[in-house]
Amino acid sequence: MTVTSLPAPAQAPAAAPAQNLAASDIAALGLRESATFDRATIADIQRAAATGVYDIRGWGAKRKVPHFDDLLFLGASMSRYPLEGYREKCDTDVVLGDRHASRPLHLQTPVTIAGMSFGALSANAKEALGRGASEVGTSTTTGDGGMTPEERGQSKHLVYQYLPSRYGMNPDDLRKADAIEIVLGQGAKPGGGGMLLGQKITERVAGMRTLPVGIDQRSASRHPDWTGPDDLEIKIGELREITDWKTPIYVKIGASRPYYDTALAVKSGADVVVVDGMQGGTAATQQVFIENVGIPTLAAIPQAVQALQELGVHRKVQLIVSGGIRTGADVAKAMALGADAVAIGTAALIALGDNDPRYAAEYADLGSAAGFYDDFQDGRDPAGITTQDPELASRLDPVAAGRRLANYLRVLTMEAQTIARACGKSHLHNLEPEDLVALTIEASAMARVPLAGTSWIPGVQGSF
Amino acid sequence: MVTLTAPETAAPEAAAPAESDGGAAPTVVDLADASVRSLNQALHDAVDGQSWTITSPGGKHSLAVGISARVAVTIEGHTGYYAAGMHQKGDVTINGNAGVGLAENIISGRVHVTGDASQSAAATGHGGLVVIDGNAGARCGISMKGVDIVVGGNIGHMSAFMAQAGRLVVCGDAGDALGDSIYEARIYVKGTVASLGADCIEKPLREEHLAELAELLEAAGRTDNPADFKRYGSARNLYHFHVDNSSAY
């Protein structure tokens, strides 16, 4: 959000005016802050009253929800023995899409790059994502706006999104893609369509999307030529026919009812199911949507895995999980719960240079601060990533940024391997729920692993 | 008549027509025997100038999808979903009715249906010409991006929803919410319009519109008088978020 007046201290400490008091000062003055009407809430009401429109921002859900932080691994000791931490082999590769496609993807790391559009991101940022991903042998993904030649050229494995808007969709690009991702929703806004505000609809972006320059683009939330799983099965059949059954077809859902949606995606013929939790990012969405629709990634994974297992296709139809993946521990936890791979978006942007403290003064000018900046919809990103402004975009060197992303992807992979070896696993895919315990009752119930030190999983019969 | 075999068991060239020069008789594929897969593979392997006749389509889905060569394909009978989907360059005629998503996302070339088309005809089409001699169902031209569509009969509700570019010509009547949230596409309707969608208005029919309408009607093989049509397009009031427009949604 853009803070124009009365910024909440939790949102923008760098720009905090005098009335933002430290907690100790508040206590000393005998002031009592309302838990219901906290300062951020009061600022939201004041902003709504002043403008008459809802707040639009980027990023994903910022509220605290049960997450991977609430899980711990049980390392090996006497009853399990570990692999030699720095020497013994722990593989990380993954094959995606071998259910029906004759050309499945074979990635060297299970950490992939999630769909983000040229339009939402600058051409340099897209190129950097392609460079970083290709350097470590993983895939990157287009977004709601078509495939650019730069992106195709720099991406060894490129997933082409098939969205309700069909902006820039054409059979030539479809056949150039290494995989097709049919997007039904995203975790930041299950049930919502894309949005790109006029500041970012430059001539090139408008041309690719067949839109007038400078309009506020609001994409459809339903596909224009199919509705429901029976139609989707026919649609997938059409895409397979057009690509001669070579190209893997993913189905991406925003996590809301992942048990049913995963089962229906499998029934519809998907090779890969992508489940994006509510912490997953967006370039522009109503804040009320981001924070109040969808379920946490942690809660979504076991439901999706259960659906795959009941249908006998777990590990045959691969599961990619996204939404709040930050560390190799998160990667390992998602995989232990049954994911075959993960996707990162927000973390990848941070690796490129998003929210870099060296732009602190400019973030302050925008009413934000490094570490808090989420106005991706505005197109004024000081780091040159979520912008179409040529001057700002030129700040991001795609080669250097690509290298930073590759570094980060390597760290995620090595961290996950470290944990896997400690659990005695020779491949990340060998991690399993039995390796995990939960720190909280909520996380235990959602992840369906026991509360640490107990054999209790709330909601699971006979777990005492 | 040739019978196409499954691609796993036969090299693609086995399905290609023996005679490919312009004057050659069309290759006939009978879908009572051949699979949809083998038909589409053969059409993807086809070269400019070839012609094909498909018999016994039986309402099958995804017929003649992804054509990318200047071939002529005639389908004798009814088709299921997505006939001639993502079509480029070629010329497809369906002597029958077409199911959902006829010529969806067409890029160029021509698709002609002599009967009726179900919903979402020419959805998201980027270019080319789609001619439907009969009626089209709901959402005809939804999200169209440059395709030209000529419908001899009526069209259903929510047609040209979010239509971005291209022309939609309706020689009969249009259903409810025509052109809802339309961008820069132009709509011509000869008959009645049940209702216009948000931000879609009637606009003056000027000389340049009469001229392009005459061209489109002629291209579709129709004899309607352009002067009998009314033109509809975007009021452009919803191009930007504004609090005063919130009641339009």
XYZ file of C-alpha atoms in Angstrom:
713
model
C 0.000 0.000 0.000
C 1.022 3.584 -0.483
C 0.972 5.462 2.766
C 0.026 9.050 2.149
C -0.730 10.045 5.709
C -0.628 8.573 9.190
C 1.603 5.659 8.214
C 1.409 2.683 10.512
C 4.791 2.164 12.166
C 4.837 -1.530 11.285
C 4.516 -0.624 7.636
C 6.968 2.228 7.202
C 9.410 2.873 10.003
C 11.840 4.722 7.734
C 9.220 7.342 6.976
C 7.692 7.398 10.431
C 6.465 10.838 11.459
C 6.474 12.104 15.030
C 3.173 10.517 16.051
C 4.601 7.030 15.547
C 5.790 6.197 18.996
C 7.979 3.377 20.171
C 6.175 0.754 22.218
C 7.976 1.811 25.380
C 6.874 5.424 24.879
C 3.278 4.331 24.335
C 3.342 2.413 27.588
C 4.936 5.324 29.418
C 2.169 7.656 28.279
C -0.491 5.178 29.367
C -1.835 4.865 25.843
C -3.647 1.699 24.864
C -3.764 0.561 21.237
C -6.852 -1.330 20.126
C -6.180 -4.886 18.992
C -9.213 -4.653 16.742
C -8.658 -1.143 15.452
C -4.873 -1.120 15.344
C -3.063 1.725 13.607
C -2.817 -0.074 10.257
C -6.567 -0.693 10.344
C -7.283 2.911 11.264
C -5.048 4.055 8.391
C -6.924 1.726 6.006
C -10.275 3.199 7.025
C -8.946 6.719 6.653
C -7.512 5.904 3.232
C -10.793 4.332 2.052
C -12.772 7.332 3.265
C -10.431 9.727 1.503
C -10.249 7.955 -1.860
C -13.425 5.886 -2.307
C -11.526 2.998 -3.888
C -10.089 -0.166 -2.456
C -6.378 -0.484 -1.833
C -4.448 -2.299 -4.550
C -0.947 -3.612 -3.944
C 1.532 -6.304 -4.857
C 3.237 -9.030 -2.769
C 1.207 -11.797 -1.100
C -0.613 -12.137 2.192
C 1.251 -10.258 4.927
C -0.793 -11.508 7.835
C 0.776 -14.218 9.973
C -0.500 -17.684 9.095
C 0.677 -21.177 10.053
C 3.661 -21.857 7.831
C 6.756 -23.978 7.333
C 8.345 -22.156 10.294
C 5.958 -24.165 12.445
C 7.504 -27.460 11.342
C 10.799 -29.073 12.387
C 12.761 -31.978 10.978
C 13.693 -34.987 13.080
C 17.327 -35.506 12.180
C 18.782 -38.996 12.192
C 20.589 -40.464 15.213
C 20.281 -44.020 16.567
C 17.057 -45.250 15.031
C 17.776 -43.604 11.661
C 21.232 -42.950 10.368
C 22.273 -39.875 8.428
C 24.185 -39.507 5.205
C 27.639 -38.003 5.350
C 26.813 -34.325 5.226
C 29.371 -33.039 2.750
C 30.232 -36.135 0.769
C 27.485 -38.654 0.270
C 25.295 -38.161 -2.740
C 21.939 -36.471 -2.313
C 20.272 -35.979 -5.673
C 17.992 -33.069 -6.426
C 16.764 -33.588 -9.982
C 13.117 -33.919 -10.920
C 11.201 -35.019 -14.000
C 7.988 -33.115 -14.594
C 5.224 -34.082 -16.984
C 5.941 -37.681 -17.979
C 2.354 -38.817 -17.490
C 1.247 -38.055 -21.058
C 3.840 -35.788 -22.683
C 6.572 -37.235 -24.855
C 8.976 -34.412 -23.884
C 8.854 -34.086 -20.078
C 11.049 -31.543 -18.322
C 14.106 -32.802 -16.502
C 15.251 -30.160 -14.028
C 18.443 -30.237 -11.960
C 16.822 -28.649 -8.913
C 13.209 -28.850 -7.750
C 13.123 -25.088 -7.153
C 11.411 -23.484 -10.167
C 10.468 -19.895 -10.971
C 6.749 -19.090 -10.787
C 4.760 -17.257 -13.460
C 5.323 -13.515 -13.580
C 4.434 -11.464 -16.625
C 6.396 -9.150 -18.813
C 4.305 -6.109 -18.022
C 4.200 -6.746 -14.318
C 7.981 -7.066 -14.515
C 10.456 -5.234 -16.706
C 12.062 -6.967 -19.677
C 15.375 -6.895 -17.802
C 13.816 -8.591 -14.797
C 12.297 -11.289 -17.001
C 15.626 -11.826 -18.711
C 17.374 -12.044 -15.337
C 14.880 -14.691 -14.175
C 15.602 -16.696 -17.315
C 19.354 -16.353 -16.886
C 19.336 -17.317 -13.220
C 17.027 -20.284 -13.706
C 18.916 -21.568 -16.745
C 22.242 -21.345 -14.946
C 21.104 -23.884 -12.362
C 19.030 -26.024 -14.720
C 15.546 -25.106 -13.625
C 12.501 -23.604 -15.323
C 11.012 -20.149 -15.464
C 7.463 -19.230 -16.391
C 5.740 -16.567 -18.502
C 2.745 -14.661 -17.157
C -0.414 -12.862 -18.175
C 0.974 -11.094 -21.218
C 2.569 -13.568 -23.552
C 6.079 -14.769 -24.285
C 8.843 -12.318 -25.167
C 11.735 -13.349 -27.429
C 14.222 -12.224 -24.744
C 12.594 -14.483 -22.209
C 12.447 -17.463 -24.556
C 16.019 -16.856 -25.582
C 17.368 -16.720 -22.039
C 15.305 -19.580 -20.598
C 16.495 -23.121 -21.096
C 13.207 -24.459 -19.727
C 10.280 -22.101 -20.253
C 6.749 -22.784 -19.021
C 4.109 -20.899 -21.036
C 1.048 -19.860 -19.084
C -2.394 -20.323 -20.614
C -4.603 -17.794 -18.857
C -8.203 -16.594 -19.108
C -7.104 -13.389 -20.859
C -5.119 -15.237 -23.586
C -3.088 -12.067 -24.077
C -0.494 -12.749 -26.752
C -1.492 -16.416 -26.906
C -0.537 -18.033 -30.190
C 0.226 -21.543 -31.431
C 3.791 -20.705 -32.474
C 4.763 -19.709 -28.923
C 2.747 -22.645 -27.589
C 4.938 -24.985 -29.615
C 8.105 -23.185 -28.508
C 7.229 -23.754 -24.862
C 8.786 -26.548 -22.827
C 5.578 -26.868 -20.804
C 2.119 -25.296 -20.769
C 0.573 -24.133 -17.501
C -3.200 -23.715 -17.589
C -3.866 -21.135 -14.911
C -7.131 -21.415 -13.008
C -6.039 -19.183 -10.205
C -3.224 -18.027 -7.995
C -2.787 -18.173 -4.260
C -2.874 -14.426 -3.769
C -6.365 -14.306 -5.300
C -8.155 -17.597 -5.922
C -11.199 -16.654 -7.973
C -9.736 -13.383 -9.200
C -8.361 -12.281 -12.551
C -5.187 -10.445 -13.373
C -4.740 -6.724 -13.059
C -2.225 -4.323 -14.540
C -2.729 -0.646 -13.980
C -2.289 1.982 -16.668
C 1.102 3.163 -15.427
C 2.564 -0.103 -16.693
C 0.605 -0.451 -19.955
C 3.324 1.006 -22.148
C 3.283 0.770 -25.915
C 5.100 -2.560 -25.957
C 2.991 -4.085 -23.186
C -0.204 -2.788 -24.814
C 0.874 -4.146 -28.189
C 1.517 -7.615 -26.807
C -1.888 -7.619 -25.111
C -3.892 -5.855 -27.859
C -4.997 -3.141 -25.436
C -5.053 0.651 -25.629
C -1.933 2.229 -24.121
C -2.360 3.433 -20.535
C -5.658 1.775 -19.616
C -6.215 -0.093 -16.366
C -6.234 -3.697 -17.521
C -8.519 -6.012 -15.600
C -8.248 -9.595 -16.834
C -11.082 -12.095 -16.724
C -11.157 -14.651 -13.916
C -12.808 -17.441 -15.936
C -11.531 -18.938 -19.146
C -13.566 -17.773 -22.140
C -14.115 -21.143 -23.802
C -14.427 -23.704 -21.043
C -16.025 -24.060 -17.632
C -15.447 -26.872 -15.173
C -13.501 -30.132 -15.227
C -15.391 -31.825 -18.063
C -14.633 -28.931 -20.398
C -11.073 -28.711 -19.110
C -10.472 -32.299 -20.131
C -11.468 -31.386 -23.682
C -9.371 -28.210 -23.559
C -6.314 -30.159 -22.437
C -6.980 -32.563 -25.282
C -6.989 -29.664 -27.737
C -3.678 -28.283 -26.411
C -2.147 -31.745 -26.637
C -3.350 -32.102 -30.208
C -1.921 -28.701 -31.169
C 1.448 -29.599 -29.635
C 1.362 -33.189 -30.930
C 1.361 -34.628 -27.383
C 4.943 -33.496 -26.841
C 4.524 -30.762 -24.249
C 3.739 -31.335 -20.562
C 0.557 -29.648 -19.405
C 0.361 -28.229 -15.885
C -2.819 -27.066 -14.177
C -2.272 -24.286 -11.637
C -4.794 -23.640 -8.897
C -4.957 -21.083 -6.132
C -5.228 -22.983 -2.861
C -8.798 -22.937 -1.641
C -10.190 -26.473 -2.036
C -6.999 -28.265 -3.109
C -8.288 -31.770 -2.363
C -11.109 -31.477 -4.879
C -9.279 -29.227 -7.324
C -6.264 -31.532 -7.476
C -8.479 -34.560 -8.040
C -10.345 -32.752 -10.811
C -7.103 -31.580 -12.424
C -5.904 -35.176 -12.507
C -9.222 -36.297 -13.918
C -8.935 -33.604 -16.580
C -5.634 -35.057 -17.731
C -3.024 -32.752 -16.206
C 0.574 -33.972 -16.179
C 1.466 -31.671 -13.289
C -0.636 -29.887 -10.662
C 0.595 -26.575 -9.304
C -0.886 -25.482 -5.966
C -0.238 -21.893 -4.915
C -0.954 -20.975 -1.296
C -2.232 -17.642 -0.023
C 1.273 -16.332 0.697
C 1.977 -16.483 -3.030
C 2.659 -13.115 -4.587
C 0.832 -10.921 -7.054
C 1.765 -7.875 -9.085
C -1.486 -6.068 -8.306
C -4.551 -7.179 -6.379
C -6.992 -5.678 -3.927
C -5.505 -5.941 -0.439
C -8.810 -7.262 0.928
C -8.536 -10.135 -1.582
C -4.883 -10.937 -0.833
C -5.439 -11.092 2.916
C -8.829 -12.802 3.093
C -9.201 -15.348 0.284
C -7.445 -18.689 0.035
C -5.702 -20.964 2.499
C -2.078 -21.156 3.670
C 0.402 -23.223 1.683
C 0.934 -25.468 4.702
C -2.748 -26.410 4.778
C -2.925 -26.983 1.031
C -0.132 -29.506 0.524
C -1.505 -32.473 2.503
C -4.908 -32.071 0.851
C -3.390 -32.101 -2.636
C -1.151 -35.044 -1.781
C -4.099 -36.966 -0.345
C -6.002 -36.503 -3.596
C -3.028 -37.724 -5.636
C -2.493 -40.713 -3.363
C -6.154 -41.744 -3.404
C -6.085 -41.652 -7.193
C -2.866 -43.678 -7.248
C -0.952 -40.970 -9.101
C 1.284 -39.459 -6.419
C 4.737 -39.022 -8.034
C 3.156 -39.851 -11.423
C 1.263 -36.592 -11.683
C 3.808 -34.255 -10.153
C 2.876 -31.653 -7.551
C 4.528 -28.234 -7.566
C 3.907 -26.120 -4.475
C 4.351 -22.361 -4.223
C 3.493 -19.581 -1.809
C 5.990 -18.445 0.806
C 9.020 -20.578 -0.096
C 12.082 -18.704 1.249
C 14.735 -21.148 2.395
C 16.049 -24.603 1.684
C 14.221 -25.684 4.820
C 10.940 -24.551 3.236
C 11.844 -26.491 0.085
C 12.637 -29.605 2.115
C 9.463 -29.295 4.196
C 7.242 -28.893 1.127
C 8.874 -31.947 -0.411
C 8.651 -33.972 2.784
C 4.922 -33.275 2.799
C 4.730 -34.742 -0.703
C 5.550 -32.042 -3.247
C 7.745 -33.015 -6.196
C 8.981 -29.467 -6.740
C 8.362 -25.927 -5.560
C 8.100 -22.554 -7.246
C 9.299 -19.196 -5.992
C 8.195 -15.737 -7.043
C 8.552 -13.121 -4.315
C 11.825 -14.662 -3.097
C 13.173 -14.668 -6.654
C 12.409 -10.959 -6.996
C 14.182 -10.255 -3.712
C 17.188 -12.192 -5.012
C 17.161 -10.036 -8.148
C 17.288 -6.894 -5.996
C 13.746 -6.078 -4.883
C 13.486 -4.090 -1.615
C 17.221 -3.407 -1.648
C 18.230 -1.070 1.236
C 20.492 0.908 -1.113
C 17.312 2.517 -2.478
C 16.127 3.496 1.030
C 15.753 7.191 0.187
C 13.667 6.457 -2.883
C 11.433 4.012 -1.051
C 10.889 6.759 1.542
C 9.903 9.174 -1.236
C 7.251 6.652 -2.296
C 5.902 6.492 1.260
C 7.431 3.091 1.878
C 10.713 1.585 3.031
C 13.150 -1.114 2.003
C 11.681 -4.340 3.349
C 8.106 -3.047 3.119
C 7.746 -1.955 -0.518
C 4.781 -3.690 -2.143
C 3.428 -1.104 -4.588
C 4.267 -3.253 -7.588
C 1.115 -1.920 -9.299
C 2.518 1.615 -9.427
C 5.379 0.916 -11.805
C 7.777 3.175 -9.863
C 9.953 0.427 -8.401
C 13.333 1.977 -7.484
C 14.985 -1.415 -8.028
C 13.804 -1.470 -11.655
C 12.002 -4.821 -11.367
C 8.235 -4.187 -11.185
C 8.278 -1.312 -13.636
C 8.039 -0.448 -17.316
C 9.807 2.888 -16.853
C 12.930 2.709 -19.077
C 15.113 4.701 -16.675
C 14.148 2.622 -13.657
C 14.282 -0.650 -15.597
C 17.809 0.129 -16.774
C 18.977 0.034 -13.152
C 18.659 -3.744 -13.142
C 21.564 -5.424 -14.907
C 20.057 -8.712 -16.123
C 23.402 -10.516 -16.073
C 24.302 -9.513 -12.506
C 20.731 -10.007 -11.285
C 20.588 -13.394 -12.997
C 23.770 -14.369 -11.199
C 22.275 -13.336 -7.844
C 19.218 -15.467 -8.559
C 21.403 -18.425 -9.545
C 23.360 -17.995 -6.295
C 20.141 -17.961 -4.312
C 18.747 -21.017 -6.124
C 21.992 -22.875 -5.384
C 21.728 -21.938 -1.714
C 18.129 -23.157 -1.542
C 19.135 -26.436 -3.145
C 22.192 -26.944 -0.910
C 20.187 -26.092 2.210
C 17.538 -28.628 1.257
C 20.255 -31.227 0.616
C 21.792 -30.505 4.009
C 18.524 -31.291 5.717
C 17.822 -34.308 3.531
C 21.217 -35.852 4.321
C 20.682 -35.226 8.029
C 17.446 -37.185 7.684
C 19.321 -39.965 5.876
C 17.881 -39.306 2.417
C 19.850 -39.809 -0.792
C 17.365 -37.775 -2.849
C 15.207 -34.813 -1.877
C 12.216 -36.872 -3.037
C 12.898 -39.383 -0.288
C 11.964 -36.865 2.381
C 8.653 -37.887 3.938
C 6.094 -36.679 6.483
C 7.634 -39.078 9.033
C 10.675 -36.743 9.049
C 8.581 -33.851 10.357
C 6.948 -32.674 13.570
C 4.940 -29.538 14.250
C 5.535 -26.792 16.778
C 1.920 -25.724 17.072
C -1.406 -27.502 17.214
C -2.571 -25.505 14.187
C 0.413 -26.519 12.082
C 0.075 -30.097 13.271
C -3.546 -30.221 12.162
C -2.855 -28.567 8.814
C 0.340 -30.416 7.890
C -0.908 -33.684 9.398
C 2.333 -34.364 11.227
C 2.484 -34.895 14.999
C 2.938 -32.129 17.489
C 6.601 -32.250 18.520
C 7.201 -34.664 21.385
C 3.804 -36.324 20.980
C 2.148 -38.744 18.623
C -0.869 -36.457 18.352
C -2.173 -35.072 15.080
C -5.380 -33.124 15.682
C -8.167 -34.449 13.490
C -6.425 -37.729 12.677
C -8.058 -40.760 14.251
C -5.881 -42.971 16.385
C -3.013 -40.558 16.525
C -2.752 -40.664 20.296
C -10.010 -42.638 -49.504
C -7.070 -43.265 -47.222
C -7.277 -44.568 -43.730
C -4.861 -42.904 -41.375
C -3.211 -45.038 -38.795
C -2.143 -44.010 -35.332
C 1.070 -41.957 -35.284
C 2.791 -44.471 -33.030
C 2.512 -47.118 -35.704
C 3.113 -45.156 -38.875
C 5.505 -42.481 -40.024
C 3.792 -39.117 -40.521
C 4.573 -39.081 -44.229
C 2.387 -42.133 -44.639
C -0.567 -39.867 -43.905
C 0.445 -37.105 -46.295
C -1.420 -36.923 -49.565
C 0.337 -38.453 -52.512
C -0.525 -35.527 -54.752
C 0.108 -32.154 -53.175
C 0.022 -29.748 -56.093
C -2.875 -27.368 -56.461
C -4.968 -29.322 -58.906
C -4.850 -32.579 -56.989
C -7.991 -34.123 -55.609
C -8.389 -33.642 -51.871
C -7.193 -36.312 -49.531
C -10.206 -37.867 -47.868
C -9.944 -38.860 -44.219
C -12.825 -40.835 -42.768
C -12.950 -40.377 -39.015
C -15.034 -43.498 -38.710
C -11.703 -45.268 -39.170
C -8.929 -42.745 -38.561
C -8.153 -41.211 -35.171
C -8.307 -37.497 -34.414
C -4.633 -37.703 -33.470
C -3.580 -39.060 -36.830
C -5.709 -36.463 -38.647
C -4.215 -33.546 -36.726
C -0.677 -34.895 -37.069
C -1.165 -35.177 -40.809
C -2.529 -31.621 -40.979
C 0.453 -30.348 -38.942
C 2.784 -32.079 -41.377
C 0.879 -30.715 -44.402
C 2.374 -28.157 -46.767
C 0.814 -25.170 -48.503
C -1.611 -25.964 -51.277
C -2.866 -29.307 -50.038
C -6.554 -29.955 -49.597
C -8.372 -32.360 -47.346
C -11.890 -33.618 -46.904
C -12.892 -35.036 -43.530
C -15.888 -37.332 -43.397
C -17.760 -38.835 -40.438
C -16.584 -36.176 -37.955
C -19.287 -37.391 -35.571
C -19.063 -34.356 -33.305
C -15.541 -35.244 -32.259
C -13.526 -32.624 -30.381
C -10.373 -30.781 -31.454
C -10.727 -31.477 -35.155
C -8.258 -29.674 -37.418
C -6.704 -27.749 -34.521
C -3.389 -25.964 -34.845
C -3.264 -25.805 -38.644
C -0.326 -23.613 -39.627
C -0.157 -24.038 -43.411
C -2.183 -22.709 -46.333
C -4.276 -25.837 -46.684
C -7.963 -26.192 -47.484
C -9.922 -28.489 -45.189
C -13.592 -29.360 -45.606
C -15.359 -31.203 -42.813
C -18.533 -32.927 -43.957
C -20.680 -33.001 -40.830
C -20.854 -31.720 -37.274
C -17.860 -30.975 -35.069
C -17.415 -30.976 -31.284
C -15.453 -28.537 -29.149
C -12.636 -26.377 -30.506
C -12.889 -27.227 -34.202
C -10.141 -25.334 -36.048
C -8.783 -24.072 -32.711
C -5.686 -21.827 -32.850
C -6.016 -21.791 -36.617
C -3.434 -20.080 -38.837
C -3.258 -19.439 -42.561
C -5.492 -22.214 -43.845
C -9.131 -22.369 -44.911
C -11.511 -24.638 -42.990
C -15.134 -25.216 -43.968
C -17.508 -27.141 -41.737
C -20.586 -28.294 -43.597
C -22.596 -28.756 -40.433
C -22.800 -27.332 -36.938
C -19.849 -26.582 -34.657
C -19.552 -27.119 -30.905
C -18.107 -24.904 -28.206
C -15.085 -22.746 -28.981
C -15.136 -22.895 -32.773
C -11.869 -21.413 -34.108
C -10.889 -20.296 -30.615
C -7.807 -18.066 -30.643
C -7.676 -18.042 -34.453
C -4.603 -16.146 -35.666
C -5.199 -15.869 -39.402
C -6.875 -17.645 -42.304
C -10.559 -18.440 -42.568
C -13.051 -20.736 -40.847
C -16.549 -21.123 -42.252
C -19.466 -22.987 -40.657
C -22.551 -23.504 -42.791
C -24.772 -24.353 -39.837
C -24.875 -23.024 -36.267
C -22.037 -22.588 -33.782
C -22.245 -23.175 -30.042
C -20.959 -20.790 -27.420
C -17.597 -18.990 -27.382
C -17.238 -19.048 -31.159
C -13.977 -17.370 -32.213
C -13.154 -16.690 -28.554
C -9.947 -14.636 -28.112
C -9.316 -14.730 -31.874
C -6.322 -12.603 -32.832
C -6.975 -12.357 -36.576
C -8.462 -14.080 -39.597
C -12.113 -14.409 -40.546
C -14.773 -16.634 -38.989
C -18.041 -16.962 -40.890
C -21.075 -18.638 -39.324
C -23.984 -18.889 -41.737
C -26.467 -19.850 -39.013
C -26.698 -18.704 -35.413
C -23.993 -18.493 -32.764
C -24.573 -19.207 -29.088
C -23.555 -17.221 -26.042
C -20.209 -15.471 -25.772
C -19.591 -15.253 -29.483
C -16.377 -13.275 -29.943
C -15.626 -13.198 -26.221
C -12.285 -11.469 -25.581
C -11.707 -11.152 -29.343
C -8.346 -9.583 -30.189
C -8.469 -8.765 -33.866
C -10.519 -11.525 -35.491
C -13.371 -10.649 -37.844
C -16.607 -12.569 -37.269
C -19.655 -12.573 -39.524
C -22.771 -14.343 -38.239
C -25.675 -14.828 -40.629
C -28.219 -15.391 -37.865
C -28.488 -14.430 -34.216
C -25.927 -14.456 -31.404
C -26.435 -15.289 -27.731
C -25.875 -13.377 -24.523
C -22.567 -11.913 -23.362
C -21.203 -11.845 -26.884
C -18.108 -9.706 -27.476
C -17.509 -9.617 -23.706
C -14.243 -7.719 -23.126
C -13.764 -7.595 -26.901
C -10.414 -5.924 -27.482
C -10.071 -5.590 -31.247
C -11.579 -6.847 -34.509
C -15.073 -6.642 -35.973
C -18.210 -8.654 -35.117
C -20.992 -8.521 -37.714
C -24.411 -9.934 -36.799
C -27.026 -10.149 -39.521
C -29.723 -11.253 -37.077
C -30.350 -10.263 -33.457
C -27.982 -10.040 -30.486
C -28.727 -11.368 -26.997
C -28.334 -9.700 -23.627
C -25.288 -7.763 -22.462
C -23.740 -7.320 -25.892
C -20.209 -5.963 -25.736
C -19.956 -5.867 -21.954
C -16.683 -4.173 -20.892
C -15.712 -3.830 -24.548
C -12.407 -2.230 -25.515
C -11.699 -1.253 -29.142
C -13.600 -3.928 -31.098
C -16.416 -2.751 -33.392
C -19.794 -4.495 -33.453
C -22.366 -4.240 -36.264
C -25.879 -5.622 -35.711
C -28.636 -5.640 -38.319
C -31.447 -6.812 -36.055
C -32.330 -6.034 -32.471
C -30.042 -5.983 -29.445
C -31.683 -7.404 -26.316
C -29.464 -5.234 -24.137
C -26.054 -3.647 -24.178
C -23.450 -4.593 -21.569
C -21.526 -2.205 -19.344
C -19.735 0.570 -21.239
C -21.080 -0.543 -24.660
C -22.982 2.124 -26.596
C -24.451 2.680 -30.028
C -22.163 4.777 -32.194
C -22.636 6.617 -35.476
C -22.301 4.589 -38.676
C -19.983 6.724 -40.758
C -18.662 6.211 -44.270
C -15.582 4.292 -43.165
C -17.797 1.942 -41.184
C -20.124 1.343 -44.122
C -17.070 0.606 -46.236
C -15.528 -1.912 -43.830
C -18.909 -3.524 -43.249
C -19.415 -3.934 -47.001
C -16.014 -5.601 -47.245
C -16.742 -7.970 -44.367
C -20.167 -8.933 -45.739
C -18.688 -9.561 -49.154
C -15.856 -11.629 -47.681
C -18.499 -13.724 -45.933
C -20.449 -14.155 -49.183
C -23.439 -12.177 -47.942
C -25.681 -9.704 -49.718
C -27.012 -7.709 -46.732
C -27.111 -3.931 -47.107
C -24.519 -2.254 -44.807
C -26.870 0.702 -44.292
C -29.313 -1.575 -42.450
C -26.862 -2.154 -39.575
C -26.184 -0.241 -36.384
C -22.717 0.119 -34.905
C -21.788 -0.472 -31.263
C -18.535 0.076 -29.414
C -16.918 1.245 -26.231
C -17.899 4.399 -24.373
C -14.389 4.117 -22.869
C -15.714 5.110 -19.457
C -14.331 2.023 -17.732
C -10.791 2.203 -19.047
C -9.621 3.572 -15.709
C -10.677 2.820 -12.181
C -12.877 5.557 -10.869
C -15.060 5.563 -7.799
C -17.993 7.023 -9.726
C -18.050 3.976 -12.037
C -18.377 1.417 -9.268
C -22.095 0.922 -9.941
C -21.280 -0.285 -13.484
C -19.890 -3.594 -12.241
